[in-house]
Structures are given as C-alpha cells and as structure tokens.
Coordinates of C-alpha atoms in Angstrom, one line a residue:
Chain A
M783 CA 30.2 13.7 -32.9
N784 CA 30.8 16.0 -29.9
I785 CA 29.9 15.0 -26.4
K786 CA 26.6 17.0 -26.4
E787 CA 25.5 15.1 -29.5
K788 CA 26.6 11.8 -28.1
I789 CA 24.7 12.4 -24.9
S790 CA 21.6 13.4 -26.9
E791 CA 21.9 10.1 -28.8
R792 CA 22.2 8.1 -25.6
T793 CA 19.3 10.0 -24.1
V794 CA 17.1 8.8 -26.9
E795 CA 18.3 5.2 -26.4
V796 CA 17.8 5.3 -22.6
E797 CA 14.4 6.8 -23.1
A798 CA 13.3 4.0 -25.4
I799 CA 14.2 1.5 -22.6
I800 CA 12.7 3.2 -19.6
T801 CA 9.4 4.3 -21.3
G802 CA 8.8 0.7 -22.1
Y803 CA 8.0 0.2 -18.4
L804 CA 5.3 2.8 -18.2
P805 CA 1.8 1.6 -17.3
E806 CA -1.1 1.8 -19.8
E807 CA -3.5 4.6 -19.2
S808 CA -6.7 2.7 -18.6
G809 CA -9.1 1.6 -15.9
Y810 CA -10.6 3.6 -13.1
Q811 CA -7.2 4.6 -12.0
K812 CA -6.5 6.1 -15.4
T813 CA -6.0 9.7 -14.2
V814 CA -3.2 8.9 -11.8
I815 CA -1.5 6.9 -14.5
E816 CA -1.8 9.8 -16.9
A817 CA -0.3 12.1 -14.2
M818 CA 2.5 9.7 -13.6
N819 CA 3.3 9.4 -17.3
Y820 CA 3.0 13.1 -17.9
S821 CA 5.7 13.7 -15.3
F822 CA 7.9 10.9 -16.4
L823 CA 7.8 12.0 -20.0
A824 CA 8.7 15.6 -19.1
G825 CA 12.1 15.1 -20.6
G826 CA 15.5 15.7 -19.2
K827 CA 18.8 14.0 -20.0
R828 CA 17.9 10.8 -18.2
L829 CA 21.2 11.2 -16.4
R830 CA 20.6 8.6 -13.7
P831 CA 19.6 5.7 -15.8
M832 CA 22.4 6.7 -18.3
L833 CA 25.0 6.7 -15.5
M834 CA 23.7 3.3 -14.3
Q835 CA 23.9 1.7 -17.8
E836 CA 27.3 3.2 -18.5
T837 CA 28.7 2.0 -15.1
Y838 CA 27.2 -1.4 -15.9
R839 CA 29.0 -1.4 -19.2
L840 CA 32.2 -0.2 -17.6
F841 CA 32.3 -3.5 -15.7
G842 CA 31.4 -5.6 -18.8
G843 CA 27.7 -5.8 -18.2
C844 CA 25.8 -6.6 -21.4
G845 CA 22.5 -8.2 -20.3
R846 CA 19.1 -6.6 -19.9
I847 CA 18.9 -7.1 -16.1
V848 CA 19.9 -3.4 -15.7
E849 CA 16.9 -2.1 -17.7
P850 CA 14.1 -2.4 -15.1
F851 CA 16.5 -0.8 -12.6
M852 CA 17.1 2.1 -15.0
A853 CA 13.3 2.6 -15.2
A854 CA 13.0 2.4 -11.5
I855 CA 15.7 5.0 -10.6
E856 CA 14.0 7.4 -13.1
M857 CA 10.6 6.7 -11.5
I858 CA 12.0 7.5 -8.1
H859 CA 13.7 10.6 -9.4
T860 CA 10.4 11.7 -11.0
Y861 CA 8.4 11.0 -7.9
S862 CA 10.7 13.2 -5.8
L863 CA 10.4 16.1 -8.3
I864 CA 6.6 15.9 -8.2
H865 CA 6.4 16.0 -4.5
D866 CA 9.1 18.7 -4.3
D867 CA 7.1 20.9 -6.6
L868 CA 3.9 20.7 -4.4
P869 CA 2.5 23.9 -2.9
A870 CA 3.5 22.6 0.6
L871 CA 7.1 22.2 -0.5
D872 CA 8.8 24.3 -3.2
N873 CA 5.5 25.4 -4.7
D874 CA 6.8 25.4 -8.3
D875 CA 4.4 25.8 -11.2
Y876 CA 6.9 25.1 -13.9
R877 CA 9.6 22.6 -14.4
R878 CA 11.6 22.2 -17.6
G879 CA 9.3 24.7 -19.2
R880 CA 6.2 22.6 -18.6
K881 CA 3.5 23.0 -16.0
T882 CA 4.2 20.8 -13.0
T883 CA 2.0 17.8 -12.3
H884 CA -0.1 19.3 -9.5
V885 CA -0.8 22.3 -11.7
V886 CA -2.2 20.1 -14.5
Y887 CA -3.9 17.4 -12.4
G888 CA -4.6 19.0 -9.1
E889 CA -2.8 18.7 -5.8
A890 CA -4.5 15.4 -4.7
M891 CA -3.5 13.7 -7.9
G892 CA 0.0 15.2 -7.7
I893 CA 0.5 13.5 -4.3
L894 CA -0.9 10.2 -5.5
A895 CA 1.0 10.3 -8.7
G896 CA 4.2 10.7 -6.7
D897 CA 3.2 7.8 -4.5
G898 CA 2.3 5.8 -7.5
L899 CA 5.7 6.2 -9.2
L900 CA 7.6 5.4 -6.0
N901 CA 5.7 2.2 -5.6
L902 CA 5.9 1.4 -9.3
A903 CA 9.7 1.6 -9.1
Y904 CA 9.6 -1.4 -6.8
E905 CA 6.9 -3.2 -8.7
T906 CA 8.8 -2.8 -12.0
V907 CA 12.0 -4.3 -10.6
L908 CA 10.2 -7.1 -8.7
N909 CA 8.1 -8.1 -11.7
A910 CA 11.2 -8.2 -13.9
L911 CA 13.1 -10.3 -11.4
E912 CA 10.3 -12.8 -11.4
Q913 CA 11.7 -14.2 -14.7
E914 CA 15.3 -14.3 -13.3
Q915 CA 15.8 -17.2 -11.1
E916 CA 17.2 -16.0 -7.7
N917 CA 19.9 -13.6 -8.5
P918 CA 21.9 -12.3 -5.6
R919 CA 23.3 -9.4 -7.5
A920 CA 19.8 -8.2 -8.3
A921 CA 18.8 -8.5 -4.6
E922 CA 21.8 -6.4 -3.6
A923 CA 20.9 -3.8 -6.3
L924 CA 17.4 -3.6 -5.0
R925 CA 18.6 -2.9 -1.5
I926 CA 20.8 -0.1 -2.8
L927 CA 17.8 1.3 -4.7
A928 CA 15.7 1.3 -1.5
R929 CA 18.4 2.7 0.7
G930 CA 19.2 5.5 -1.7
A931 CA 15.6 6.6 -2.0
G932 CA 14.6 6.6 1.7
I933 CA 15.2 8.4 4.9
Y934 CA 18.9 7.5 4.9
G935 CA 19.2 8.7 1.3
M936 CA 17.4 11.1 -0.9
L937 CA 14.4 11.6 1.3
G938 CA 16.6 12.4 4.3
G939 CA 18.2 15.2 2.3
Q940 CA 14.8 16.5 1.2
V941 CA 13.6 16.7 4.8
A942 CA 16.7 18.6 5.9
D943 CA 16.4 20.9 2.9
V944 CA 12.8 21.7 3.7
E945 CA 13.7 22.5 7.3
A946 CA 16.6 24.6 6.2
E947 CA 14.5 27.0 4.2
G948 CA 14.8 30.6 5.6
E949 CA 17.4 29.4 8.1
T950 CA 21.2 29.9 8.0
I951 CA 22.8 26.5 8.0
D952 CA 26.4 25.4 8.4
Q953 CA 28.6 23.5 6.0
D954 CA 28.1 20.2 7.8
K955 CA 24.3 20.3 7.3
L956 CA 24.6 21.6 3.8
D957 CA 27.0 18.7 2.9
F958 CA 24.4 16.3 4.4
I959 CA 21.7 17.8 2.3
Y960 CA 23.7 17.7 -0.9
D961 CA 25.1 14.3 -0.3
R962 CA 21.6 13.0 0.2
K963 CA 19.2 15.1 -1.9
T964 CA 21.2 15.0 -5.1
G965 CA 24.0 12.6 -4.3
A966 CA 22.1 9.6 -3.1
L967 CA 20.4 8.7 -6.4
I968 CA 23.5 9.4 -8.4
E969 CA 25.4 7.1 -6.1
S970 CA 22.7 4.5 -6.3
S971 CA 22.6 4.7 -10.0
M972 CA 26.3 4.0 -10.5
L973 CA 26.6 1.5 -7.7
I974 CA 23.6 -0.5 -9.0
G975 CA 25.3 -0.6 -12.5
A976 CA 28.5 -1.9 -10.9
V977 CA 26.8 -4.5 -8.7
L978 CA 24.7 -5.9 -11.5
A979 CA 27.8 -6.3 -13.7
G980 CA 29.6 -8.2 -10.9
A981 CA 32.1 -5.6 -9.7
D982 CA 34.1 -6.7 -6.7
D983 CA 34.0 -5.0 -3.3
S984 CA 36.9 -2.8 -3.8
Q985 CA 35.6 -1.7 -7.2
K986 CA 32.2 -1.0 -5.7
D987 CA 34.0 1.2 -3.1
M988 CA 35.8 3.1 -5.8
I989 CA 32.5 3.7 -7.7
A990 CA 30.8 4.8 -4.5
R991 CA 33.6 7.3 -3.8
A992 CA 33.6 8.7 -7.3
A993 CA 29.8 9.0 -7.3
V994 CA 29.7 10.9 -4.1
D995 CA 32.1 13.5 -5.6
V996 CA 30.1 13.6 -8.8
G997 CA 26.9 14.2 -6.9
L998 CA 28.3 17.0 -4.9
A999 CA 30.0 18.6 -7.8
F1000 CA 26.8 18.4 -9.8
Q1001 CA 24.8 20.1 -7.0
I1002 CA 27.4 22.9 -6.5
Q1003 CA 27.3 23.5 -10.2
D1004 CA 23.6 23.8 -9.9
D1005 CA 24.0 26.5 -7.3
I1006 CA 26.5 28.3 -9.5
L1007 CA 24.1 28.2 -12.4
D1008 CA 21.4 29.6 -10.1
V1009 CA 23.4 32.8 -9.6
A1010 CA 25.3 32.9 -12.9
G1011 CA 23.2 30.9 -15.4
D1012 CA 20.8 31.7 -18.2
Q1013 CA 17.1 31.0 -17.5
A1014 CA 16.4 29.7 -21.0
V1015 CA 19.2 27.1 -20.6
I1016 CA 18.7 26.0 -17.1
G1017 CA 14.9 25.9 -17.4
K1018 CA 14.0 27.7 -14.2
P1019 CA 14.3 31.3 -13.0
V1020 CA 17.8 32.5 -12.2
G1021 CA 18.1 33.6 -8.6
S1022 CA 15.4 31.3 -7.2
D1023 CA 17.6 30.2 -4.4
E1024 CA 18.1 33.8 -3.3
K1025 CA 14.3 34.4 -3.6
N1026 CA 13.7 31.4 -1.4
Q1027 CA 16.4 32.6 1.1
K1028 CA 18.3 29.4 0.6
T1029 CA 21.7 28.8 2.0
T1030 CA 23.7 27.3 -0.9
Y1031 CA 27.3 26.3 -1.5
V1032 CA 27.7 29.6 -3.2
T1033 CA 26.3 31.7 -0.3
L1034 CA 28.5 29.8 2.1
R1035 CA 31.7 29.7 0.2
G1036 CA 31.5 32.3 -2.5
L1037 CA 31.3 31.8 -6.3
E1038 CA 35.1 31.4 -6.8
A1039 CA 35.7 28.8 -4.1
A1040 CA 32.6 27.0 -5.3
S1041 CA 33.9 26.8 -8.8
E1042 CA 37.3 25.6 -7.5
D1043 CA 35.5 22.9 -5.5
V1044 CA 33.6 21.7 -8.6
E1045 CA 37.0 21.3 -10.4
R1046 CA 38.6 19.6 -7.5
L1047 CA 35.8 17.1 -6.9
S1048 CA 35.4 16.4 -10.5
K1049 CA 39.1 15.7 -10.9
R1050 CA 39.2 13.4 -7.9
A1051 CA 36.2 11.4 -9.2
I1052 CA 37.8 11.0 -12.5
D1053 CA 41.1 10.0 -11.0
V1054 CA 39.4 7.3 -9.1
L1055 CA 37.7 6.0 -12.2
R1056 CA 41.0 6.1 -14.1
Q1057 CA 42.5 3.7 -11.5
L1058 CA 40.1 1.0 -12.3
P1059 CA 41.3 -1.9 -14.4
V1060 CA 38.5 -1.3 -16.8
Q1061 CA 37.6 1.9 -18.6
N1062 CA 34.6 3.5 -20.2
D1063 CA 35.7 6.7 -21.9
F1064 CA 32.1 7.9 -22.6
L1065 CA 31.3 7.6 -18.9
I1066 CA 34.2 9.9 -18.1
E1067 CA 33.3 12.4 -20.8
L1068 CA 29.7 12.3 -19.6
L1069 CA 30.7 13.0 -16.0
K1070 CA 32.9 15.9 -17.1
Y1071 CA 30.2 17.4 -19.2
L1072 CA 27.5 17.0 -16.5
I1073 CA 29.6 18.6 -13.8
R1074 CA 31.0 21.4 -15.9
R1075 CA 27.8 22.0 -17.8
E1076 CA 27.7 25.6 -19.0
K1077 CA 25.4 28.5 -18.1
Chain B
M1325 CA -11.2 -15.0 27.5
N1326 CA -13.6 -13.6 25.0
I1327 CA -12.7 -12.7 21.4
K1328 CA -12.3 -9.0 22.2
E1329 CA -9.8 -9.8 24.9
K1330 CA -8.0 -12.3 22.8
I1331 CA -7.6 -9.7 20.0
S1332 CA -6.3 -7.1 22.4
E1333 CA -3.7 -9.6 23.6
R1334 CA -2.7 -10.3 20.1
T1335 CA -2.5 -6.6 19.2
V1336 CA 0.0 -6.2 22.0
E1337 CA 2.1 -9.1 20.6
V1338 CA 1.9 -7.8 17.0
E1339 CA 2.8 -4.3 18.1
A1340 CA 5.9 -5.6 19.9
I1341 CA 7.1 -7.2 16.7
I1342 CA 6.4 -4.4 14.2
T1343 CA 7.6 -1.5 16.4
G1344 CA 11.0 -3.2 16.5
Y1345 CA 11.4 -2.1 12.9
L1346 CA 10.9 1.6 13.5
P1347 CA 13.9 3.8 12.8
E1348 CA 15.7 5.7 15.5
E1349 CA 14.8 9.4 15.8
S1350 CA 18.2 10.9 15.1
G1351 CA 20.3 12.7 12.5
Y1352 CA 19.3 15.7 10.3
Q1353 CA 16.3 13.8 9.1
K1354 CA 15.1 13.4 12.7
T1355 CA 11.8 15.4 12.2
V1356 CA 10.5 13.1 9.4
I1357 CA 11.3 10.0 11.4
E1358 CA 9.4 11.5 14.4
A1359 CA 6.5 12.1 12.1
M1360 CA 6.7 8.6 10.7
N1361 CA 6.8 7.1 14.1
Y1362 CA 4.1 9.3 15.5
S1363 CA 1.7 8.1 12.8
F1364 CA 2.8 4.5 13.1
L1365 CA 2.3 4.5 16.8
A1366 CA -1.1 6.0 16.7
G1367 CA -2.7 2.7 17.6
G1368 CA -5.3 0.6 16.0
K1369 CA -5.8 -3.1 16.1
R1370 CA -2.9 -3.9 13.8
L1371 CA -5.4 -5.9 11.8
R1372 CA -3.3 -6.3 8.7
P1373 CA -0.1 -7.7 10.3
M1374 CA -2.3 -9.8 12.6
L1375 CA -4.2 -11.3 9.7
M1376 CA -0.8 -12.0 8.0
Q1377 CA 0.6 -13.8 10.9
E1378 CA -2.5 -15.8 11.6
T1379 CA -2.7 -16.9 7.9
Y1380 CA 1.0 -17.8 8.2
R1381 CA 0.2 -19.9 11.3
L1382 CA -2.8 -21.4 9.6
F1383 CA -0.4 -23.0 7.0
G1384 CA 2.0 -24.1 9.7
G1385 CA 4.4 -21.2 9.5
C1386 CA 6.5 -20.8 12.6
G1387 CA 9.6 -18.8 11.6
R1388 CA 10.3 -15.1 11.8
I1389 CA 10.5 -14.4 8.1
V1390 CA 6.9 -13.1 8.3
E1391 CA 7.9 -10.4 10.8
P1392 CA 9.5 -7.8 8.5
F1393 CA 6.5 -8.3 6.2
M1394 CA 4.2 -7.6 9.1
A1395 CA 6.0 -4.3 9.8
A1396 CA 6.0 -3.5 6.1
I1397 CA 2.3 -3.9 5.5
E1398 CA 1.5 -1.7 8.5
M1399 CA 4.0 0.9 7.2
I1400 CA 2.2 1.0 3.9
H1401 CA -1.2 1.2 5.6
T1402 CA 0.0 4.1 7.8
Y1403 CA 1.5 5.9 4.8
S1404 CA -1.8 5.7 3.0
L1405 CA -3.7 7.1 6.0
I1406 CA -1.2 10.1 6.3
H1407 CA -1.6 11.0 2.7
D1408 CA -5.4 10.4 2.8
D1409 CA -5.7 12.9 5.7
L1410 CA -3.8 15.7 3.9
P1411 CA -5.7 18.9 3.1
A1412 CA -5.6 18.2 -0.6
L1413 CA -7.3 14.8 0.0
D1414 CA -9.7 14.2 2.8
N1415 CA -8.5 17.1 4.9
D1416 CA -8.9 15.3 8.3
D1417 CA -7.5 16.9 11.4
Y1418 CA -8.1 13.9 13.6
R1419 CA -7.8 10.2 13.4
R1420 CA -8.3 7.7 16.2
G1421 CA -8.8 10.7 18.5
R1422 CA -5.3 12.1 17.8
K1423 CA -4.2 15.0 15.6
T1424 CA -3.2 13.8 12.2
T1425 CA 0.4 13.9 11.1
H1426 CA 0.2 17.1 8.9
V1427 CA -1.6 18.9 11.7
V1428 CA 1.2 18.2 14.1
Y1429 CA 4.2 18.4 11.8
G1430 CA 3.0 20.6 8.9
E1431 CA 1.9 19.6 5.5
A1432 CA 5.4 19.3 3.9
M1433 CA 6.5 16.9 6.6
G1434 CA 3.2 15.0 6.3
I1435 CA 3.8 14.4 2.6
L1436 CA 7.5 13.3 3.2
A1437 CA 6.6 11.2 6.2
G1438 CA 4.2 9.2 4.0
D1439 CA 6.8 8.9 1.4
G1440 CA 9.3 7.8 4.0
L1441 CA 7.0 5.0 5.3
L1442 CA 6.2 3.7 1.9
N1443 CA 9.9 3.4 1.1
L1444 CA 10.8 2.1 4.5
A1445 CA 8.4 -0.8 4.0
Y1446 CA 10.6 -2.0 1.1
E1447 CA 13.8 -1.2 2.9
T1448 CA 12.6 -3.2 5.9
V1449 CA 11.8 -6.3 4.0
L1450 CA 14.9 -6.1 1.8
N1451 CA 17.3 -5.6 4.7
A1452 CA 15.7 -8.5 6.5
L1453 CA 16.0 -10.7 3.5
E1454 CA 19.7 -10.0 3.2
Q1455 CA 20.2 -12.5 6.0
E1456 CA 18.1 -15.1 4.3
Q1457 CA 19.8 -16.8 1.4
E1458 CA 17.7 -16.5 -1.7
N1459 CA 14.2 -17.5 -0.7
P1460 CA 11.7 -17.7 -3.6
R1461 CA 8.8 -17.5 -1.2
A1462 CA 10.0 -14.2 0.1
A1463 CA 10.5 -12.9 -3.4
E1464 CA 6.9 -13.9 -4.2
A1465 CA 5.7 -12.3 -1.0
L1466 CA 7.5 -9.0 -1.9
R1467 CA 5.8 -8.9 -5.3
I1468 CA 2.4 -9.4 -3.7
L1469 CA 3.2 -6.5 -1.3
A1470 CA 4.2 -4.2 -4.1
R1471 CA 1.3 -5.0 -6.3
G1472 CA -1.2 -4.6 -3.4
A1473 CA 0.1 -1.1 -2.6
G1474 CA 0.3 0.3 -6.1
I1475 CA -1.8 1.6 -8.9
Y1476 CA -3.3 -1.9 -9.5
G1477 CA -4.0 -2.2 -5.8
M1478 CA -4.7 0.2 -2.9
L1479 CA -3.5 3.3 -4.7
G1480 CA -5.8 2.6 -7.6
G1481 CA -8.7 2.6 -5.2
Q1482 CA -7.6 5.8 -3.6
V1483 CA -7.5 7.6 -6.9
A1484 CA -10.9 6.4 -8.0
D1485 CA -12.2 7.3 -4.5
V1486 CA -10.8 10.9 -4.8
E1487 CA -12.3 11.3 -8.2
A1488 CA -15.7 10.0 -7.0
E1489 CA -16.1 12.6 -4.4
G1490 CA -19.2 14.7 -5.0
E1491 CA -20.2 12.5 -7.9
T1492 CA -22.8 9.8 -8.2
I1493 CA -21.0 6.5 -9.0
D1494 CA -22.4 3.1 -9.9
Q1495 CA -22.0 -0.2 -8.3
D1496 CA -19.2 -1.3 -10.6
K1497 CA -17.0 1.7 -9.7
L1498 CA -17.8 1.4 -6.0
D1499 CA -16.9 -2.3 -6.1
F1500 CA -13.6 -1.3 -7.7
I1501 CA -12.9 1.3 -5.0
Y1502 CA -13.7 -1.0 -2.2
D1503 CA -11.9 -4.0 -3.6
R1504 CA -8.8 -1.8 -4.0
K1505 CA -8.8 0.8 -1.4
T1506 CA -9.6 -1.4 1.6
G1507 CA -9.5 -4.9 0.1
A1508 CA -6.0 -4.8 -1.5
L1509 CA -4.0 -4.6 1.7
I1510 CA -6.2 -7.2 3.5
E1511 CA -5.8 -9.5 0.5
S1512 CA -2.0 -8.9 0.4
S1513 CA -1.7 -9.5 4.2
M1514 CA -3.4 -12.9 4.1
L1515 CA -1.8 -14.0 0.8
I1516 CA 1.7 -13.1 2.0
G1517 CA 1.1 -15.1 5.2
A1518 CA 0.0 -18.1 3.0
V1519 CA 2.9 -17.7 0.6
L1520 CA 5.6 -17.4 3.3
A1521 CA 4.3 -20.6 5.0
G1522 CA 4.4 -22.5 1.7
A1523 CA 0.7 -22.8 0.8
D1524 CA 0.2 -24.4 -2.6
D1525 CA -1.5 -22.7 -5.5
S1526 CA -5.0 -23.9 -4.9
Q1527 CA -4.7 -22.9 -1.2
K1528 CA -3.4 -19.5 -2.2
D1529 CA -6.5 -19.1 -4.5
M1530 CA -8.8 -20.0 -1.7
I1531 CA -7.1 -17.5 0.6
A1532 CA -7.3 -14.8 -2.0
R1533 CA -11.0 -15.4 -2.6
A1534 CA -11.8 -15.4 1.2
A1535 CA -9.7 -12.2 1.6
V1536 CA -11.6 -10.3 -1.1
D1537 CA -14.9 -11.1 0.6
V1538 CA -13.5 -10.1 4.0
G1539 CA -12.2 -6.8 2.6
L1540 CA -15.5 -5.9 1.0
A1541 CA -17.5 -6.9 4.0
F1542 CA -15.2 -4.9 6.2
Q1543 CA -15.6 -1.8 4.1
I1544 CA -19.4 -2.2 3.9
Q1545 CA -19.5 -2.5 7.6
D1546 CA -17.6 0.7 7.8
D1547 CA -20.3 2.5 5.8
I1548 CA -23.0 1.0 8.0
L1549 CA -21.2 2.3 11.1
D1550 CA -20.9 5.7 9.5
V1551 CA -24.6 6.1 9.4
A1552 CA -25.5 4.0 12.4
G1553 CA -22.4 4.0 14.6
D1554 CA -21.3 5.7 17.7
Q1555 CA -18.6 8.4 17.3
A1556 CA -16.9 7.5 20.6
V1557 CA -16.4 3.9 19.4
I1558 CA -15.6 4.4 15.7
G1559 CA -13.3 7.3 16.5
K1560 CA -14.6 9.7 13.8
P1561 CA -17.7 11.7 13.4
V1562 CA -20.8 9.8 12.4
G1563 CA -22.3 10.9 9.1
S1564 CA -18.9 12.0 7.6
D1565 CA -19.7 10.2 4.3
E1566 CA -22.9 12.1 4.0
K1567 CA -21.2 15.4 4.8
N1568 CA -18.6 14.6 2.1
Q1569 CA -21.4 13.7 -0.4
K1570 CA -19.9 10.3 -0.8
T1571 CA -21.6 7.5 -2.6
T1572 CA -21.3 4.5 -0.3
Y1573 CA -22.6 0.9 -0.3
V1574 CA -25.3 2.1 2.0
T1575 CA -26.5 5.0 -0.2
L1576 CA -26.5 2.7 -3.2
R1577 CA -28.1 -0.4 -1.7
G1578 CA -29.8 0.8 1.5
L1579 CA -28.9 -0.1 5.1
E1580 CA -30.8 -3.4 5.1
A1581 CA -29.4 -4.8 1.9
A1582 CA -25.9 -3.7 3.0
S1583 CA -26.2 -5.6 6.3
E1584 CA -27.4 -8.7 4.5
D1585 CA -24.4 -8.4 2.1
V1586 CA -22.0 -8.2 5.0
E1587 CA -23.5 -11.4 6.4
R1588 CA -23.4 -13.2 3.0
L1589 CA -19.8 -12.2 2.2
S1590 CA -18.7 -13.0 5.7
K1591 CA -20.3 -16.4 5.6
R1592 CA -18.8 -17.2 2.1
A1593 CA -15.3 -16.2 3.3
I1594 CA -15.5 -18.4 6.3
D1595 CA -17.0 -21.4 4.3
V1596 CA -14.0 -21.2 2.0
L1597 CA -11.6 -21.2 5.0
R1598 CA -13.4 -24.1 6.5
Q1599 CA -12.8 -26.1 3.4
L1600 CA -9.0 -26.0 3.8
P1601 CA -7.3 -29.1 5.2
V1602 CA -5.7 -26.9 7.9
Q1603 CA -7.6 -24.8 10.4
N1604 CA -6.9 -21.7 12.6
D1605 CA -10.0 -21.1 14.8
F1606 CA -8.7 -17.8 16.1
L1607 CA -8.3 -16.5 12.5
I1608 CA -12.0 -17.3 11.8
E1609 CA -13.1 -15.8 15.1
L1610 CA -11.0 -12.7 14.3
L1611 CA -12.6 -12.4 10.9
K1612 CA -16.1 -12.8 12.2
Y1613 CA -15.4 -10.2 14.9
L1614 CA -13.9 -7.7 12.5
I1615 CA -16.6 -7.9 9.9
R1616 CA -19.4 -7.7 12.4
R1617 CA -17.8 -5.3 14.8
E1618 CA -20.5 -3.4 16.6
K1619 CA -21.5 0.2 16.6

C-alpha cells in the first residue's frame, strides 16, 4: 500500500472516531446542529486528529482518552473555517467543492454554528473526562487545546491575517500569522498526543519544535500550490491569494526560496523526530507527504 | 444603604475581580484584544458573576477558586452579546448607550472578538486550575459552564430565537428560548457557585430550580419593560420587540398575566431558597430587585 492509500485508510478510521461525538439533529436547536454537522462532515484528510493519534501512538499511547480530544481539535478547526468563510472575513462561497455553511444555512446560522462547534469542543472533552477520575495529563492536554485555539494561538493568527489583507507586511508579521493561524492547531494536535501518552518534558519540547516546523512548511506549501497548483486538486481557485492582494511566503521570498524553505523545515522536523528514543514510521511518512503534497 | 446602593457597591467589587483576568492589549493580535476588552468593559451590573459569588458564599465558600469562573461567565455573556448584535443577527448599533463592538471595530473583528472571548473563558479557568491540584468540584463546575453556554444551553436558545423572528411561536417554544437564552447562564452562575462551595446534590437541585424561575422571571420582566419601560433607564429603545415582530411573553399572555407570572416565579424561587439550611439575605434581596426592577 502506498502512503496515499495508507492515509486514506487512516482517514476513514479517524472519521469513524470523531463523528461519534457529533450531536443528534433534534430539538428546537436542530438547525444549528445540522449546520455544525454539515461543516464537520465536509471531508478533508482529518490531518489534525490523525497527527494527534499518531503522536499518541509514537509515545506508546493505546487508550481511548485521546479520542474526545481528536474530535475536539477537528471541531475547533471546523469552527475556524466556518467563521473564516463568512462574508465579513474571506467571503468564500465554496470549500472543498461544497457550498460553505453560511451559503447553505444563512449568515446568522453560520456564525452560531461556528460558536456551537467551538463550545462543543470543550463540552466533548469535559464530558468524556467525567468518566476518568482526575487525570493530570488530560488537564494539561485541555490547557494546550485552549491556548492553541485562542488569541495567543490560532485566533491571534486569524486576526493578524484579517488586518494584513491589502497591506504589505514584513517577514516577522507573516511568520507570526503562519505560526499561529495554521501552526497552532498542528502544534496542539501533536503536543496533546504526546502529553496524553505520558511523554516527558524534553520529549514534549522536541515534539513542539518539530510541529512548529511542520506547520510552517505546510502553510508555505499552501502558498506554493496557490500559485502553481491545480484547482481540481487543491479544491479552491488557483491565484486566490493574488486576487485578495495577500502577502504570502511566495510573494515575499519567491517561489524557489519558498520551495527550499519547505524542504529545509521538513528535514529539520523529521531529524528531530528521528532523535526520539521511540519511532512511528507512519507519522514520518505522513508528515513528509503532507508537507510535500503535490500540485 | 438601600439595595440599589448595595448592588452598586458589589458591582464595583465584582468588576475589580473579573477585569483582572482581561488580556493585555499588545502583540499582532492587539486589535482583537482591544475589541474584546471594549465589550467586556461596557458596564452592566455584572449580575452573573455576582449571583455566582453570592451563591458560593451562601454555601460557606470563602476561597478564590470562584474568581476565574466569575470572569469566565461574564466573558461568555459578553461574547453572546457581541455576536447577537452583529448585522446578520439583531443588527444593533448601540448597547448600554455605547456603540456595539462591530460598529467600532468592524464586522470581522466583531466576529473574532466574540470567538476570542468564548475561548478565553475556558483558557482563564483552565489556567487558574493549573495551580489547584486536581479538584473534582472545579471539574464539575467547568462542565456546567460548558453545557450552559452551548447548543443545549444559551446557544440553543439563541438559535431558536433567531429562527422565531417574524414567526408566531407557541408557549412551548417561547419557554424553550427563555429557559436557554437568558436562563442558562443564570442557572450556570448559581450552580457553579453552589458546586464550588461544596453544596450537596439536593441543595444543587434546589439552586437549579430556583435559578430556572429567576431566569424566566428576569426575561419576562425584560419583555414587560420593552412595552412599558423608559428608554433612558433600560438603555435600548422601547418597543423594539414589536418593531422586530417578536413573539414575547407579553404578546402571548398579555401584560397583566405576564406581571403576575413574574410575581409567582419570583416568589417560588425565593421560597425554595428560604428552605435551605443556610441563608444569604443579600442574595435574596438581589434576586427580588433584579426580577422586579422598575421601568
């Protein structure tokens, strides 16, 4: 089986886990639940929960405590996409070839569906932990989840990104945006996996460093695909960054330097992972594939 | 000192506690933090954190564990107001005599500021709990917070309320909306106070029952003020429900029956509290005042 097939297989497995946490579409709040589930079920590789579970396995984790966290990180990712797509933000009508949430359910319901998913992420983990007697690893994982999603994490990056539109920004600000907007949830995913499996402090540091490089490489690759990719494969119009007058890694550094940076960051991340006393070959293959995904 | 003065004094005390949890306005995400703080600092009686702290005191609570929860409930309340005021929802330009968040900071920042506050509520509590060694009461309180805010709590009520606009709805649906939209956070506030102070199950039940009545009475009184109130005092235009073609308790039951229901619910809530083996006279005075607040 090649890596693409292996990832597809794992996507199916991850999806089976995380969709088990979706709420039933009933009651007077039915519409918002439908909108939440519609967005959550829009597909994708389920990269974040997959990275979380693979990092958990890397450190020998074999329980189910990671599962509600997998659902939660995907809910947070989904909420951020719904709100990013709103008319007041990126104003996107399509994502992954499907109509975006606010196009189908209206803008008010789009806002509330995003809110609902963000809150449901916490509810999901907290309800699952009720069964666990006090578990300090789970408490630490929950703090990482919250920090990664908020103003010092993903949301901070979204804000800087919104403000940067139509402006020329420098490398420092672009790094901030990339590190937060895309990087924060990838870092949280891998770190939560490590923490739940009982990784020690130095191992957690290594995972965090590798994850930061992975997140950055992933986002730079996204910029590269935006100028050099194929709409049918990447699922959104090529050249949308240029249309939106966005400063990207490619506009700042050029296509060639950007590609070299992806290579360098990717190599550094994998070198760090290779230094760990434990190994998960699929995790490394997965990271390589994700970073260097083709046009 | 009359009850109004006492409440003002307590508002100042509560405000000093909760504003201590606001984030510093710095970094590339500065604008969203300014927007969050602008909304949070827009005033109000700080009813929810005050009810939480008074219920905590009722059951003999005297520590500081309640404080991050007080900040968190006010952050959640504030986020819900920001998103409710957005053009896609209620489209309100003013609240408490000040311009609403999206009017000052733009719609994108309004959406993100709401998101930021919701997430910060969890970050605030989780960070504060890091100091506490595992505390099962705090874990229970956090679950109550999350449930009260989400699709089975406040958000569920908002959704049904949005869908009800321009429609005639029946008593059952209206009760659902009131119980969730206004009631859920009031119930969470009082219940979290009770839980953190170590109330037993039957006491928690009594608090929950009283809080449901208080929340409903509070919302009905809001409807009454909307037809019979004074704009300068209530801080929004009189008759806005009628303008928005909203079904309210008053349109369904009439002004007189609505007033009687406020009395009945209020009396029932206070009777329940009077049956507890512990008493907090200020809490009862506070509830009476809030429910029967004048035009």
